[in-house]
Short mmCIF file of C-alpha atoms in Angstrom, two decimals:
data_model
loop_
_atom_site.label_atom_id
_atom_site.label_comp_id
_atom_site.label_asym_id
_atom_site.label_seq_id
_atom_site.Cartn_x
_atom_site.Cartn_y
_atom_site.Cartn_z
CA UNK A 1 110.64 161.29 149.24
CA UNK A 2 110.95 163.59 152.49
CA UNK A 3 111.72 161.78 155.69
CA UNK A 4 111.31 163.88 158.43
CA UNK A 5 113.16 162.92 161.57
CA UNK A 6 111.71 163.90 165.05
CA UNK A 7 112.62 163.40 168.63
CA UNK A 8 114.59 164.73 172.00
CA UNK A 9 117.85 165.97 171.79
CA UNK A 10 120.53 162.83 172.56
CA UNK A 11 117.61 160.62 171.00
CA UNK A 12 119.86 159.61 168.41
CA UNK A 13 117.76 161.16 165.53
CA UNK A 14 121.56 162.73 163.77
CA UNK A 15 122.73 159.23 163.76
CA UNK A 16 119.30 157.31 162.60
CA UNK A 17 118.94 160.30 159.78
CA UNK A 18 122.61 159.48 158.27
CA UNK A 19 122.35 156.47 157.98
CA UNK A 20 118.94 156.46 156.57
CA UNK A 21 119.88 159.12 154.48
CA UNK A 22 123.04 156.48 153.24
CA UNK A 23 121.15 153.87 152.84
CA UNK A 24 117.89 155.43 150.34
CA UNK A 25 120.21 158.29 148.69
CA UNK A 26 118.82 161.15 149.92
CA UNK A 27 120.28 164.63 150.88
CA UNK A 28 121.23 165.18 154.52
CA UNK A 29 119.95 168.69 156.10
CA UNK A 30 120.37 169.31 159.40
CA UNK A 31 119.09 172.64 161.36
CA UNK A 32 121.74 172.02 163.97
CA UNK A 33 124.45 172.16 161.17
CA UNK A 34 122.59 175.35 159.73
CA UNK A 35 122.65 176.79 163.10
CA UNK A 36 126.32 176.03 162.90
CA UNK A 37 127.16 177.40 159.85
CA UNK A 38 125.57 180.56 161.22
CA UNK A 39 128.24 180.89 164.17
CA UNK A 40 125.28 180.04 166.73
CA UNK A 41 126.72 178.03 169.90
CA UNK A 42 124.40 175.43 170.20
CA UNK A 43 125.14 174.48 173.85
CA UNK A 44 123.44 177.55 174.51
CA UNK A 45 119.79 179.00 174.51
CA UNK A 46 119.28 180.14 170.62
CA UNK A 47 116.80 183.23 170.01
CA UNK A 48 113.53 181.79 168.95
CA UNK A 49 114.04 184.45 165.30
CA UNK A 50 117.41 182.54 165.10
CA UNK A 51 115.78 179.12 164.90
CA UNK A 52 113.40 180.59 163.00
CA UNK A 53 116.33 182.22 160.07
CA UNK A 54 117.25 178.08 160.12
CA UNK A 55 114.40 176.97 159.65
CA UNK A 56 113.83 179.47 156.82
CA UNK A 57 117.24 178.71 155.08
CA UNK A 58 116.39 174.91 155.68
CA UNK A 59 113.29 175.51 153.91
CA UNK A 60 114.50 177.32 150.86
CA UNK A 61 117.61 174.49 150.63
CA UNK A 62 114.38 171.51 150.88
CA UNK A 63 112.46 173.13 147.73
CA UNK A 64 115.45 173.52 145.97
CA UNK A 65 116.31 169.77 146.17
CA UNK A 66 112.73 169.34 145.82
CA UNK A 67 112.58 170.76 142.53
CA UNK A 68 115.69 168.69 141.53
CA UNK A 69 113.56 165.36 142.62
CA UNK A 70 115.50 164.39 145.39
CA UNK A 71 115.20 162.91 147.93
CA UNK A 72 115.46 164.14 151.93
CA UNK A 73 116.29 163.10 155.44
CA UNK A 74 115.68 166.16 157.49
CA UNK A 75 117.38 166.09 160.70
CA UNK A 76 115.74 168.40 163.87
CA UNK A 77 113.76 167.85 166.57
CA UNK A 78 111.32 168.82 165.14
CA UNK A 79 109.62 169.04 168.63
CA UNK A 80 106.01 171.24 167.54
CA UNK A 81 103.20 169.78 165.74
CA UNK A 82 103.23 173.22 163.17
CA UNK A 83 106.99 172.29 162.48
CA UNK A 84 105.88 168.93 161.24
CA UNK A 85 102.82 170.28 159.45
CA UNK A 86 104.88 173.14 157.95
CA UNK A 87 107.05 170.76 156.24
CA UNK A 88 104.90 168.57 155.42
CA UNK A 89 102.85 171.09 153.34
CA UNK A 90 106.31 172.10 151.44
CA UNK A 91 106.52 168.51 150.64
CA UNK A 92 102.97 168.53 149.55
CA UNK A 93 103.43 171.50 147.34
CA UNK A 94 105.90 169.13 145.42
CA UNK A 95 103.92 165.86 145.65
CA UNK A 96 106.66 164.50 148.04
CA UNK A 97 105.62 161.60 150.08
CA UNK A 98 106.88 162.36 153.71
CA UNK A 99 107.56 159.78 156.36
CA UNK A 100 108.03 160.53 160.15
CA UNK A 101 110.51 158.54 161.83
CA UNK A 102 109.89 159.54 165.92
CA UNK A 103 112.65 158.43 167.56
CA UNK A 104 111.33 158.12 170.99
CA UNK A 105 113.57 157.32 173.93
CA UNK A 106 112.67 157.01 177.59
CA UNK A 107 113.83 160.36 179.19
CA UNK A 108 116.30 158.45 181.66
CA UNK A 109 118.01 157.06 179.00
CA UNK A 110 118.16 160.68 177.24
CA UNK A 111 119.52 161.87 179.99
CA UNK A 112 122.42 158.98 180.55
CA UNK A 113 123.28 159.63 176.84
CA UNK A 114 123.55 163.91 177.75
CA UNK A 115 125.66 162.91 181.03
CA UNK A 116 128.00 161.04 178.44
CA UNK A 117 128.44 163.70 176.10
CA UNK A 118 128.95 165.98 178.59
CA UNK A 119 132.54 163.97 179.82
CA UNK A 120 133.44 163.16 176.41
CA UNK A 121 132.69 166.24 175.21
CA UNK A 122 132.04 164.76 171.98
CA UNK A 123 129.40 167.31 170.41
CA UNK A 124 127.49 170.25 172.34
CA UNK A 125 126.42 169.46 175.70
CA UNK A 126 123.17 171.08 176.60
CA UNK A 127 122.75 172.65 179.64
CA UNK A 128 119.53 171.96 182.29
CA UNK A 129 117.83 175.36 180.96
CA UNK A 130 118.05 174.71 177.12
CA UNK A 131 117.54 170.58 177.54
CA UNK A 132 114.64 170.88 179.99
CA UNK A 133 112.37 173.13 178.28
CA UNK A 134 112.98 171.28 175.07
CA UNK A 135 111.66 167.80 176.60
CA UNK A 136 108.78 169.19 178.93
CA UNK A 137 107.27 171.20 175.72
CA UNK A 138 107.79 168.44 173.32
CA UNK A 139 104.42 167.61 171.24
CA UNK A 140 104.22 163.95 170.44
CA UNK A 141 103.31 162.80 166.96
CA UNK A 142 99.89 161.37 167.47
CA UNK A 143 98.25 158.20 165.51
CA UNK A 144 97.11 160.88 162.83
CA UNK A 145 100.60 161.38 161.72
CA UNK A 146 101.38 157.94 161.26
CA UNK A 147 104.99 158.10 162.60
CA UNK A 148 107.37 154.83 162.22
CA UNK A 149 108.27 155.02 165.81
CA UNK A 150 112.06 153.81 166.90
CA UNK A 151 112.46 153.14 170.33
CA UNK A 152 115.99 152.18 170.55
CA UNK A 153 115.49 148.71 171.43
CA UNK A 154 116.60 147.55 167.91
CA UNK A 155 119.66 147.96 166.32
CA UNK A 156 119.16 151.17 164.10
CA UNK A 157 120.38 149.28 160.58
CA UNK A 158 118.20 146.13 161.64
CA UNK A 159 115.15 148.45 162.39
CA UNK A 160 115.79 150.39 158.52
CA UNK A 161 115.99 147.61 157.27
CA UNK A 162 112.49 146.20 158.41
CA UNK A 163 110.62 149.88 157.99
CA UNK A 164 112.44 150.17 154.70
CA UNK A 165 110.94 146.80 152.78
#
């Protein structure tokens, strides 16, 4: 099974996908932490070819695990249709079934949670020219993807648990 988180940065898809990935026993992969692991600062505009060498390395780690049967939570934004549709046809390829999870959180409240971070300095604050661009091109998952769409007005575990049965 490939679940394959999507939403804004401070959304609160890295939290949603661990536990998720917790509670079904799936593999965590993350193209912030790849991005990481590559030295990139990520509370600064990244080169489109360096998402791009994450997304590649992501890629090769998900077929891997695909081949191995197991199960994924793949944490990114995720924020273009083709970056949905691109893993989606890995996940094909394997005979994965893939679930969206959009995690879809009013922009005021997006940027509330951002203001936060940026006192407690408790991950990568993003500044106005990296976080704006991100929301304003942002494509949507429309009805045809069939997203499970959190909105934040549950409590995450509650809401897994009811999408989950």
């Amino acid at each position: 099974m490939m679940y394959l988180m999507c939403g804004a940065p401070f959304s609160g898809k890295s939290t949603l996908a661990r536990l998720l990935a917790r509670q079904t026993n799936s593999q965590y992969l993350s193209l912030d932490d790849i991005m990481r692991e590559r030295g990139r600062d990520l509370s600064q505009l990244q080169p489109v070819e360096e998402w791009g060498k994450a997304h590649e390395i992501c890629r090769q780690r998900m077929d891997a695990l695909m081949q191995e049967q197991t199960s994924i939570v793949l944490d990114d934004t995720n924020n273009f249709r083709w970056l949905r549709d691109r893993v989606r046809q890995l996940a094909q390829k394997h005979q994965y079934p893939t679930t969206l999870i959009f995690v879809d959180i009013p922009l005021a409240e997006l940027e509330r949670r951002r203001e936060q971070v940026r006192h407690s300095k408790e991950r990568n604050h993003l500044p106005d020219d990296v976080f704006y661009p991100v929301i304003e091109q942002f494509e949507r998952p429309g009805p045809d993807e069939s997203p499970l769409v959190f909105d934040g007005t549950m409590d995450m575990q509650e809401w897994l648990n009811a999408c989950l049965i």
